[in-house]
Amino acid sequence: MAGKIAVDFGTSNTLVTKWDENNSHGNSIFIPEFSRYLPQYQDSIATIPSLIHYTSDHKIWIGNQVHQHDLYGSRHTFRWMKRYIATRNPVRINVHGTEITPLQAGKDFLTSVLTFALTEAEINSSDEIAFSVPVESFEHYENWISSVAQEAGIMRYRLIDEPSAAALGYGASIQANSVYLILDIGGGTMHSSVVLMTEEAQLAGGRRCRVLGKAGKDIGGTTIDQWLFTDFLKKNKRKDFDADIRPISNQILAACEHAKEILSTQDEAAVSIRMDSGVELSHIYHRDEFEEILDSYEFFAEINQTIQASINAARERGYDENKISAILMVGGSSQIPAVQKALRYRFGKDRVFTHRPIDAVAAGAAAFISGVDFFDYIQHEYAIRYVNPQSGEYAYKTLVERGTSYPSLEPVAKLTIKASYDGQEKLGIAIFEIGQTANQKPNGMELIFDQSGSARVIPISAQEQENRRLFWMNENNQTFLCAEPPAHKSEARFSIELHIDENKRLTITARDLKSNQLLYSNFPVVKLV
């Protein structure tokens, strides 16, 4: 494959990353107008600010477009959508007379990003993509992601929790058979995961990762923004409900967020807002003062508690803290110097790694969807298609159940292949990946964009919904058994056995029953996931 993509929808920034199979590296995709570059260690990473603005004439601005139009502080701009979705916040915002929820705003944002990302990455909507998901809100967040993927026309996708993706994202710096702690302090959440990286001797593939312990809290960069917002108003002797503050509250919040980012690299940052009355609200924050604010809200204690909870869970599985080889830090707020200092103080400076805070999750998710995975079992169900003799319609027989271990010691299936007509020379099997059943609606509708860019709603049948669950794995090579001499109708011509090898490939051993000739021995047919 040319490469698969992964999406890391973050509270502050969203990344779309494409896997480069030649270099085994994830590259962030730059989407014109939507994206901007953020510095990371000795590189720059293309990111999309997680922002959407609704205009009065029913247009939307996405990501960096919001900054370009100077609309970040507008009341009609949504931010922190992921945090509201993850916590199931029921807030509704009146936008030009219409109430919009973060669920809807997030869907509008992400479907727009996906539509353009597929084009930029030259990815087909039938290709499988990966989404990273928060560890502390997995189930209901999965349902929301499913609705987004469906609306974006994505037929096949997989989920990976953010801590596990981060472990893969730091893959170039980690060693097999060691234990690592991943601390992710993103825009809306903080989570700590202890993972074991293993590489079994009989496996020819890449690294394997097993999660030993996880813990999470709803604290992140946006929480810090709120603390600064509250402190700034207090220092200017104001309240957030004051009549002259409410219209500019978003501007103040944006300025506080900017100050937080500056204080990660500089010793001071100014926050200055001019009110409609001409009165100026201002304060210069010094890094020491900023750290005192964090400490007053017990931010560092929260970090320690989260880390300790994940370590305690790992200890129950036989892995003590002293077995942790390295701490891998990800998320924008992990760049705060006081946070890094606290981690180095606890674990030692040589064990704390900070060079991939922005793109570790997205890069790891891209690696995961491209086959560098954590599991020693099959994630999807696979079946062969045949014609039901009673109904004359296609039916499917399962070959590989979801959860099947690999490599297989015994055949996962044994089949006899019969000819469909007299003189048939090419026979084979049609192998399908079976997606999980979605909630199907008898009168479903689908939003599409025509060539002029206009949105249209078209009906989608239950049968079409069912068809989208099915992906033909070997459509371009379904008849690979050659009958010499040609077979007769209904003649049992080939016996085949199917195995799964150590590289997660479905292999075939085939024998011609007429000549007793062995045609294939453990020949790889399709790659499973």
Coordinates of C-alpha atoms in Angstrom, one line a residue:
M1 CA 0.0 0.0 0.0
A2 CA 1.1 3.6 -0.6
G3 CA 0.5 4.4 3.0
K4 CA -2.4 4.6 5.5
I5 CA -3.5 7.6 7.6
A6 CA -4.4 8.2 11.2
V7 CA -6.3 11.0 12.9
D8 CA -5.5 12.4 16.3
F9 CA -8.4 14.7 17.2
G10 CA -7.1 16.7 20.0
T11 CA -8.7 19.3 22.3
S12 CA -6.3 22.0 21.1
N13 CA -4.9 20.6 17.9
T14 CA -5.7 17.9 15.4
L15 CA -3.1 15.9 13.4
V16 CA -3.5 13.8 10.3
T17 CA -0.5 11.6 9.8
K18 CA 0.3 9.3 6.8
W19 CA 2.6 6.3 7.3
D20 CA 5.7 6.1 5.1
E21 CA 6.3 2.4 4.6
N22 CA 9.7 2.9 3.0
N23 CA 11.1 4.8 6.0
S24 CA 8.8 3.4 8.7
H25 CA 7.9 6.9 9.7
G26 CA 4.7 8.9 10.2
N27 CA 4.5 12.2 8.4
S28 CA 2.0 14.9 9.3
I29 CA -0.2 16.1 6.5
F30 CA -0.4 19.8 5.8
I31 CA -3.9 20.8 4.6
P32 CA -3.9 24.3 3.0
E33 CA -5.7 26.9 5.0
F34 CA -6.6 24.5 7.7
S35 CA -3.1 23.7 9.0
R36 CA -0.3 25.6 10.6
Y37 CA 3.2 24.4 11.7
L38 CA 4.1 24.0 15.4
P39 CA 7.7 23.6 16.6
Q40 CA 8.7 20.3 18.0
Y41 CA 12.3 19.6 19.2
Q42 CA 14.3 20.2 16.0
D43 CA 11.4 19.9 13.6
S44 CA 8.1 21.5 12.6
I45 CA 4.8 19.6 12.7
A46 CA 1.7 20.3 10.6
T47 CA -1.2 20.7 12.9
I48 CA -4.8 21.8 12.6
P49 CA -6.1 24.0 15.4
S50 CA -9.3 22.3 16.8
L51 CA -11.5 25.2 16.0
I52 CA -14.6 25.8 14.0
H53 CA -16.4 29.1 13.4
Y54 CA -20.0 29.4 12.1
T55 CA -20.7 32.6 10.1
S56 CA -24.0 34.4 9.8
D57 CA -24.3 33.4 6.2
H58 CA -24.0 29.7 7.0
K59 CA -20.3 29.2 6.1
I60 CA -17.8 27.5 8.4
W61 CA -14.1 28.3 9.0
I62 CA -11.9 25.4 10.1
G63 CA -8.6 25.3 12.0
N64 CA -6.2 28.0 11.0
Q65 CA -8.9 29.8 9.0
V66 CA -10.3 30.9 12.3
H67 CA -7.0 32.6 13.2
Q68 CA -6.6 34.0 9.7
H69 CA -10.1 35.7 10.0
D70 CA -9.3 36.8 13.6
L71 CA -12.3 34.9 14.9
Y72 CA -10.6 32.9 17.7
G73 CA -12.3 35.0 20.4
S74 CA -15.7 35.1 18.7
R75 CA -18.7 33.7 20.6
H76 CA -19.5 31.7 17.4
T77 CA -16.2 29.9 17.5
F78 CA -16.1 26.4 19.1
R79 CA -13.0 25.2 20.9
W80 CA -12.3 22.4 23.4
M81 CA -14.9 20.3 21.5
K82 CA -13.1 17.0 22.3
R83 CA -13.2 17.7 26.1
Y84 CA -16.9 18.4 26.0
I85 CA -17.6 15.3 24.0
A86 CA -15.4 13.1 26.2
T87 CA -17.1 14.3 29.3
R88 CA -20.6 14.2 27.7
N89 CA -21.2 17.9 28.5
P90 CA -24.7 18.8 27.4
V91 CA -23.9 22.5 26.8
R92 CA -25.7 24.1 23.8
I93 CA -24.5 27.3 22.3
N94 CA -26.8 29.7 20.4
V95 CA -25.1 30.4 17.0
H96 CA -27.0 32.9 14.9
G97 CA -30.3 31.6 16.3
T98 CA -29.5 27.9 16.1
E99 CA -28.4 25.9 19.1
I100 CA -25.3 23.8 18.4
T101 CA -23.8 21.2 20.7
P102 CA -20.1 20.3 20.9
L103 CA -21.0 16.9 19.5
Q104 CA -22.3 18.6 16.3
A105 CA -19.5 21.1 16.1
G106 CA -17.0 18.4 16.6
K107 CA -18.6 16.3 13.8
D108 CA -18.7 19.3 11.5
F109 CA -15.0 20.0 12.2
L110 CA -13.7 16.5 11.9
T111 CA -15.8 15.5 8.8
S112 CA -14.4 18.7 7.0
V113 CA -10.8 17.8 8.0
L114 CA -11.3 14.2 6.9
T115 CA -12.8 15.2 3.5
F116 CA -9.8 17.3 2.7
A117 CA -7.2 15.0 4.3
L118 CA -8.2 12.1 2.1
T119 CA -7.6 14.2 -0.9
E120 CA -4.3 15.6 0.2
A121 CA -3.0 12.1 1.2
E122 CA -4.5 10.5 -1.9
I123 CA -6.3 8.0 0.2
N124 CA -9.5 6.3 -0.9
S125 CA -12.5 6.4 1.4
S126 CA -12.6 2.5 1.2
D127 CA -9.1 2.4 2.8
E128 CA -8.9 1.7 6.5
I129 CA -7.8 4.6 8.7
A130 CA -7.1 4.9 12.4
F131 CA -8.6 7.2 15.1
S132 CA -6.9 7.7 18.5
V133 CA -9.3 7.9 21.4
P134 CA -9.0 8.9 25.1
V135 CA -8.5 6.1 27.5
E136 CA -10.9 7.4 30.0
S137 CA -13.9 7.8 27.7
F138 CA -13.6 4.9 25.3
E139 CA -17.1 3.5 24.8
H140 CA -19.2 6.5 24.2
Y141 CA -16.4 8.3 22.4
E142 CA -16.2 5.3 20.0
N143 CA -19.9 5.7 19.2
W144 CA -19.3 9.4 18.3
I145 CA -16.3 8.5 16.2
S146 CA -18.4 6.0 14.4
S147 CA -21.0 8.6 13.5
V148 CA -18.2 10.9 12.2
A149 CA -16.6 8.3 10.1
Q150 CA -20.0 7.4 8.6
E151 CA -20.8 11.0 7.8
A152 CA -17.4 11.4 6.2
G153 CA -18.0 8.3 4.0
I154 CA -15.2 6.3 5.7
M155 CA -16.1 2.6 5.4
R156 CA -13.4 1.0 7.5
Y157 CA -11.6 2.3 10.6
R158 CA -9.9 1.1 13.7
L159 CA -9.5 2.7 17.1
I160 CA -6.4 2.9 19.3
D161 CA -6.2 4.4 22.7
E162 CA -3.9 7.4 22.9
P163 CA -1.4 6.1 25.4
S164 CA -0.7 3.0 23.4
A165 CA -0.4 5.1 20.2
A166 CA 2.1 7.3 22.0
A167 CA 4.2 4.3 22.8
L168 CA 4.4 3.4 19.2
G169 CA 5.0 7.1 18.3
Y170 CA 8.2 7.0 20.3
G171 CA 9.2 3.7 18.6
A172 CA 12.5 4.9 17.3
S173 CA 13.7 5.6 20.9
I174 CA 12.4 2.5 22.7
Q175 CA 13.7 -1.0 23.1
A176 CA 11.9 -4.3 23.1
N177 CA 11.3 -6.2 26.3
S178 CA 11.3 -3.1 28.5
V179 CA 8.7 -1.2 30.5
Y180 CA 7.8 2.4 29.7
L181 CA 5.5 5.1 31.2
I182 CA 3.7 7.4 28.9
L183 CA 2.5 10.7 30.4
D184 CA 0.1 12.5 28.1
I185 CA -1.0 16.0 29.2
G186 CA -3.1 17.2 26.3
G187 CA -5.6 20.0 25.9
G188 CA -8.4 18.4 27.9
T189 CA -7.1 15.3 29.6
M190 CA -4.1 13.8 31.4
H191 CA -3.4 10.1 31.3
S192 CA -0.6 7.9 32.4
S193 CA 0.0 4.5 31.0
V194 CA 2.6 1.8 31.9
V195 CA 3.3 -0.4 28.9
L196 CA 5.5 -3.4 28.2
M197 CA 7.2 -3.6 24.8
T198 CA 8.0 -7.1 23.7
E199 CA 9.4 -8.7 20.6
E200 CA 8.9 -12.5 20.6
A201 CA 11.6 -14.5 19.0
Q202 CA 9.3 -16.3 16.6
L203 CA 7.8 -13.1 15.2
A204 CA 9.4 -11.5 12.2
G205 CA 7.3 -8.4 12.5
G206 CA 7.7 -5.2 14.6
R207 CA 7.5 -4.4 18.2
R208 CA 4.6 -5.5 20.4
C209 CA 3.1 -3.5 23.3
R210 CA 1.0 -4.6 26.2
V211 CA -0.6 -2.1 28.5
L212 CA 0.1 -2.9 32.2
G213 CA -1.7 0.0 33.9
K214 CA -3.7 3.1 33.0
A215 CA -5.0 6.1 34.8
G216 CA -6.6 9.3 33.6
K217 CA -8.0 12.6 34.8
D218 CA -10.0 15.4 33.1
I219 CA -7.3 17.9 33.6
G220 CA -5.2 19.4 30.7
G221 CA -4.1 22.5 29.0
T222 CA -7.7 23.9 28.8
T223 CA -7.9 23.5 32.6
I224 CA -4.8 25.6 33.0
D225 CA -6.3 28.2 30.6
Q226 CA -9.3 28.4 32.9
W227 CA -7.1 28.9 36.0
L228 CA -5.2 31.7 34.3
F229 CA -8.5 33.2 33.2
T230 CA -9.8 33.2 36.7
D231 CA -6.6 34.6 38.1
F232 CA -6.4 37.4 35.5
L233 CA -10.0 38.5 36.3
K234 CA -9.2 38.4 40.0
K235 CA -6.1 40.6 39.5
N236 CA -8.1 43.1 37.5
K237 CA -10.9 42.9 40.2
R238 CA -13.5 41.5 37.8
K239 CA -15.9 38.6 37.6
D240 CA -16.7 36.4 34.6
F241 CA -20.4 37.3 34.9
D242 CA -19.8 41.1 34.8
A243 CA -21.9 42.6 32.0
D244 CA -18.8 44.2 30.4
I245 CA -16.7 41.1 30.7
R246 CA -19.0 38.5 29.1
P247 CA -18.7 39.9 25.5
I248 CA -14.9 39.7 25.7
S249 CA -14.5 36.6 27.8
N250 CA -13.4 34.5 24.8
Q251 CA -10.7 37.1 24.0
I252 CA -9.4 37.0 27.5
L253 CA -9.4 33.2 27.4
A254 CA -7.5 33.2 24.2
A255 CA -4.9 35.6 25.6
C256 CA -4.5 33.4 28.6
E257 CA -3.9 30.4 26.5
H258 CA -1.3 32.3 24.5
A259 CA 0.4 33.4 27.7
K260 CA 0.6 29.7 28.8
E261 CA 2.3 28.7 25.6
I262 CA 4.8 31.6 25.8
L263 CA 5.7 30.7 29.4
S264 CA 6.7 27.2 28.2
T265 CA 9.7 28.9 26.5
Q266 CA 10.1 32.3 28.0
D267 CA 10.2 33.8 31.5
E268 CA 7.3 36.2 31.2
A269 CA 4.2 36.8 29.2
A270 CA 1.8 39.7 29.0
V271 CA -2.0 39.5 28.9
S272 CA -3.7 42.7 27.7
I273 CA -7.3 43.2 26.7
R274 CA -9.0 46.5 25.8
M275 CA -12.7 46.6 26.7
D276 CA -15.3 48.3 24.6
S277 CA -15.3 51.2 27.1
G278 CA -11.6 51.8 26.4
V279 CA -10.5 50.5 29.8
E280 CA -7.5 48.1 29.5
L281 CA -7.2 45.0 31.5
S282 CA -3.6 43.7 31.8
H283 CA -1.1 41.7 33.8
I284 CA 2.4 40.4 33.1
Y285 CA 2.8 36.8 34.3
H286 CA 6.3 35.6 35.3
R287 CA 7.1 31.9 35.1
D288 CA 7.4 31.6 38.9
E289 CA 4.0 33.2 39.4
F290 CA 2.6 30.8 36.7
E291 CA 4.0 27.8 38.6
E292 CA 2.5 29.1 41.8
I293 CA -0.9 29.1 40.2
L294 CA -0.4 25.6 39.0
D295 CA 0.6 24.5 42.5
S296 CA -2.3 26.3 44.1
Y297 CA -4.7 24.1 42.1
E298 CA -2.6 21.1 43.1
F299 CA -1.7 20.4 39.5
F300 CA 1.6 18.7 40.3
A301 CA -0.1 16.6 43.0
E302 CA -2.7 15.5 40.3
I303 CA 0.1 14.5 38.0
N304 CA 1.8 12.4 40.7
Q305 CA -1.6 10.8 41.7
T306 CA -2.3 9.9 38.1
I307 CA 1.2 8.4 37.6
Q308 CA 1.0 6.5 40.8
A309 CA -2.4 5.0 39.9
S310 CA -1.0 3.6 36.7
I311 CA 2.1 2.3 38.4
N312 CA 0.0 0.6 41.1
A313 CA -2.0 -1.2 38.4
A314 CA 1.3 -2.3 36.7
R315 CA 2.6 -3.6 40.1
E316 CA -0.5 -5.9 40.4
R317 CA 0.7 -7.5 37.2
G318 CA 4.2 -8.0 38.5
Y319 CA 6.0 -4.8 37.3
D320 CA 7.4 -2.5 39.9
E321 CA 8.3 1.2 39.4
N322 CA 12.0 0.3 39.3
K323 CA 11.4 -1.7 36.1
I324 CA 10.3 1.4 34.1
S325 CA 13.0 2.1 31.6
A326 CA 11.9 5.5 30.4
I327 CA 9.1 8.1 30.7
L328 CA 7.8 9.3 27.4
M329 CA 6.0 12.7 27.5
V330 CA 3.4 13.8 25.0
G331 CA 0.7 16.5 24.7
G332 CA 1.2 20.2 24.5
S333 CA 1.1 20.9 28.2
S334 CA 3.9 18.4 28.8
Q335 CA 6.2 21.1 27.4
I336 CA 5.7 23.2 30.6
P337 CA 9.2 23.4 32.2
A338 CA 7.8 22.9 35.7
V339 CA 6.1 19.7 34.6
Q340 CA 9.3 18.3 33.0
K341 CA 11.3 19.3 36.0
A342 CA 8.9 17.4 38.3
L343 CA 9.2 14.3 36.2
R344 CA 13.0 14.5 36.1
Y345 CA 13.1 15.0 39.8
R346 CA 11.0 11.8 40.4
F347 CA 12.5 9.5 37.8
G348 CA 15.9 11.0 37.0
K349 CA 16.7 13.2 34.0
D350 CA 18.1 10.4 31.9
R351 CA 14.9 8.5 31.9
V352 CA 12.6 11.3 30.8
F353 CA 12.1 11.9 27.1
T354 CA 10.4 15.0 25.7
H355 CA 11.2 15.2 22.0
R356 CA 7.9 14.1 20.5
P357 CA 5.2 15.9 22.5
I358 CA 3.1 17.0 19.5
D359 CA 3.0 14.1 17.0
A360 CA 3.7 11.0 19.1
V361 CA 0.1 9.9 19.2
A362 CA -0.7 10.6 15.6
A363 CA 2.5 8.9 14.4
G364 CA 1.8 5.9 16.6
A365 CA -1.7 5.5 15.3
A366 CA -0.4 5.6 11.8
A367 CA 2.1 2.9 12.6
F368 CA -0.7 0.8 14.2
I369 CA -3.0 1.0 11.2
S370 CA -0.1 0.1 9.0
G371 CA 0.6 -3.2 10.8
V372 CA 2.9 -2.2 13.6
D373 CA 0.5 -3.4 16.3
F374 CA 0.2 -4.5 19.9
F375 CA -1.7 -7.7 19.6
D376 CA -1.0 -11.4 19.0
Y377 CA -4.5 -12.0 17.8
I378 CA -6.6 -11.1 14.8
Q379 CA -8.7 -8.0 15.2
H380 CA -11.3 -8.5 12.5
E381 CA -13.5 -11.4 11.2
Y382 CA -12.8 -12.9 7.8
A383 CA -15.0 -15.0 5.5
I384 CA -15.3 -16.5 2.1
R385 CA -18.2 -15.7 -0.2
Y386 CA -20.2 -18.5 -1.9
V387 CA -23.5 -18.9 -3.7
N388 CA -26.2 -20.4 -1.5
P389 CA -27.6 -23.3 -3.5
Q390 CA -31.1 -22.8 -2.0
S391 CA -31.5 -19.1 -2.6
G392 CA -29.0 -18.5 -5.4
E393 CA -27.8 -15.5 -3.5
Y394 CA -24.4 -14.7 -2.0
A395 CA -23.7 -15.9 1.5
Y396 CA -20.6 -15.8 3.7
K397 CA -18.8 -18.5 5.7
T398 CA -16.4 -17.5 8.4
L399 CA -12.8 -18.5 8.0
V400 CA -11.2 -16.6 10.8
E401 CA -13.0 -15.4 13.9
R402 CA -12.2 -12.1 15.5
G403 CA -9.8 -12.8 18.4
T404 CA -8.0 -15.8 16.7
S405 CA -4.4 -16.2 17.9
Y406 CA -1.6 -16.3 15.5
P407 CA 0.5 -17.9 14.2
S408 CA -1.9 -20.8 13.9
L409 CA -0.7 -24.3 14.8
E410 CA -3.6 -26.0 13.1
P411 CA -5.4 -25.0 9.9
V412 CA -8.0 -22.3 10.6
A413 CA -10.2 -23.8 7.9
K414 CA -10.3 -26.7 5.4
L415 CA -12.2 -26.4 2.2
T416 CA -13.0 -28.3 -1.0
I417 CA -13.3 -26.1 -4.1
K418 CA -15.8 -27.3 -6.8
A419 CA -16.1 -26.1 -10.4
S420 CA -19.1 -23.9 -11.3
Y421 CA -19.3 -24.9 -14.9
D422 CA -17.8 -27.4 -17.5
G423 CA -14.4 -26.5 -18.8
Q424 CA -13.5 -24.2 -15.9
E425 CA -9.8 -23.6 -15.8
K426 CA -9.5 -20.9 -13.1
L427 CA -10.9 -21.5 -9.6
G428 CA -10.4 -19.7 -6.3
I429 CA -12.0 -18.2 -3.3
A430 CA -13.3 -14.6 -2.6
I431 CA -12.0 -13.5 0.9
F432 CA -13.9 -10.7 2.7
E433 CA -13.2 -8.8 5.8
I434 CA -16.4 -8.5 7.8
G435 CA -16.9 -5.2 9.7
Q436 CA -18.7 -5.0 13.0
T437 CA -22.4 -4.5 12.7
A438 CA -23.5 -0.9 12.9
N439 CA -26.9 0.4 13.9
Q440 CA -28.7 0.2 10.5
K441 CA -31.7 2.3 9.7
P442 CA -34.3 1.1 7.2
N443 CA -34.5 4.6 5.7
G444 CA -31.1 6.0 6.2
M445 CA -29.9 9.2 4.6
E446 CA -26.4 10.3 3.7
L447 CA -24.9 13.8 3.2
I448 CA -22.7 14.1 0.1
F449 CA -21.1 17.0 -1.7
D450 CA -21.6 17.3 -5.5
Q451 CA -19.1 18.6 -8.0
S452 CA -20.1 22.2 -7.4
G453 CA -19.5 21.8 -3.7
S454 CA -23.1 21.9 -2.8
A455 CA -24.4 19.6 -0.1
R456 CA -27.1 17.0 -0.9
V457 CA -28.9 14.5 1.1
I458 CA -29.5 11.1 -0.6
P459 CA -31.2 8.0 0.7
I460 CA -29.1 4.9 1.6
S461 CA -30.7 1.5 1.7
A462 CA -30.2 -1.2 4.4
Q463 CA -28.6 -3.4 1.8
E464 CA -26.1 -0.6 1.0
Q465 CA -25.3 -0.2 4.7
E466 CA -24.8 -4.0 4.9
N467 CA -22.5 -3.9 1.8
R468 CA -20.3 -1.3 3.5
R469 CA -19.5 -3.8 6.2
L470 CA -17.9 -6.1 3.6
F471 CA -14.4 -5.5 2.2
W472 CA -13.2 -7.8 -0.6
M473 CA -9.6 -8.5 0.3
N474 CA -8.4 -10.3 -2.8
E475 CA -10.6 -8.8 -5.5
N476 CA -7.7 -8.5 -7.9
N477 CA -6.5 -12.0 -7.4
Q478 CA -9.5 -14.2 -6.6
T479 CA -8.9 -17.1 -9.1
F480 CA -5.4 -18.4 -8.4
L481 CA -6.1 -22.1 -8.7
C482 CA -5.4 -23.5 -12.2
A483 CA -7.2 -26.6 -13.3
E484 CA -5.3 -28.7 -15.9
P485 CA -7.1 -30.4 -17.5
P486 CA -10.2 -28.1 -17.1
A487 CA -12.7 -29.1 -14.4
H488 CA -16.3 -30.4 -14.9
K489 CA -19.3 -28.7 -13.3
S490 CA -19.7 -29.6 -9.5
E491 CA -16.4 -31.6 -9.6
A492 CA -14.5 -31.5 -6.3
R493 CA -11.2 -30.3 -7.8
F494 CA -9.1 -28.7 -5.1
S495 CA -8.6 -29.3 -1.3
I496 CA -7.2 -26.4 0.5
E497 CA -6.0 -25.6 4.1
L498 CA -5.7 -22.1 5.5
H499 CA -3.3 -21.0 8.1
I500 CA -2.2 -17.7 9.7
D501 CA 1.6 -17.2 9.7
E502 CA 3.8 -15.2 12.1
N503 CA 3.4 -12.1 9.9
K504 CA -0.4 -12.1 10.2
R505 CA -0.9 -13.4 6.7
L506 CA -3.6 -15.8 5.7
T507 CA -1.7 -18.6 3.8
I508 CA -3.0 -21.4 1.6
T509 CA -1.9 -24.9 1.0
A510 CA -3.7 -26.3 -2.1
R511 CA -3.7 -29.7 -3.8
D512 CA -5.3 -30.7 -7.1
L513 CA -7.5 -33.7 -6.3
K514 CA -7.4 -35.0 -9.9
S515 CA -3.7 -35.1 -10.3
N516 CA -2.8 -35.2 -6.6
Q517 CA -0.3 -32.4 -7.3
L518 CA 0.6 -29.9 -4.6
L519 CA 0.1 -26.4 -6.1
Y520 CA 0.8 -24.2 -3.1
S521 CA 2.3 -24.7 0.3
N522 CA 1.6 -22.0 2.9
F523 CA 1.4 -19.4 0.1
P524 CA 0.4 -16.0 1.5
V525 CA -3.0 -14.8 0.1
V526 CA -4.0 -11.7 2.1
K527 CA -2.7 -9.7 5.0
L528 CA -5.0 -9.8 8.1
V529 CA -5.3 -7.2 10.8

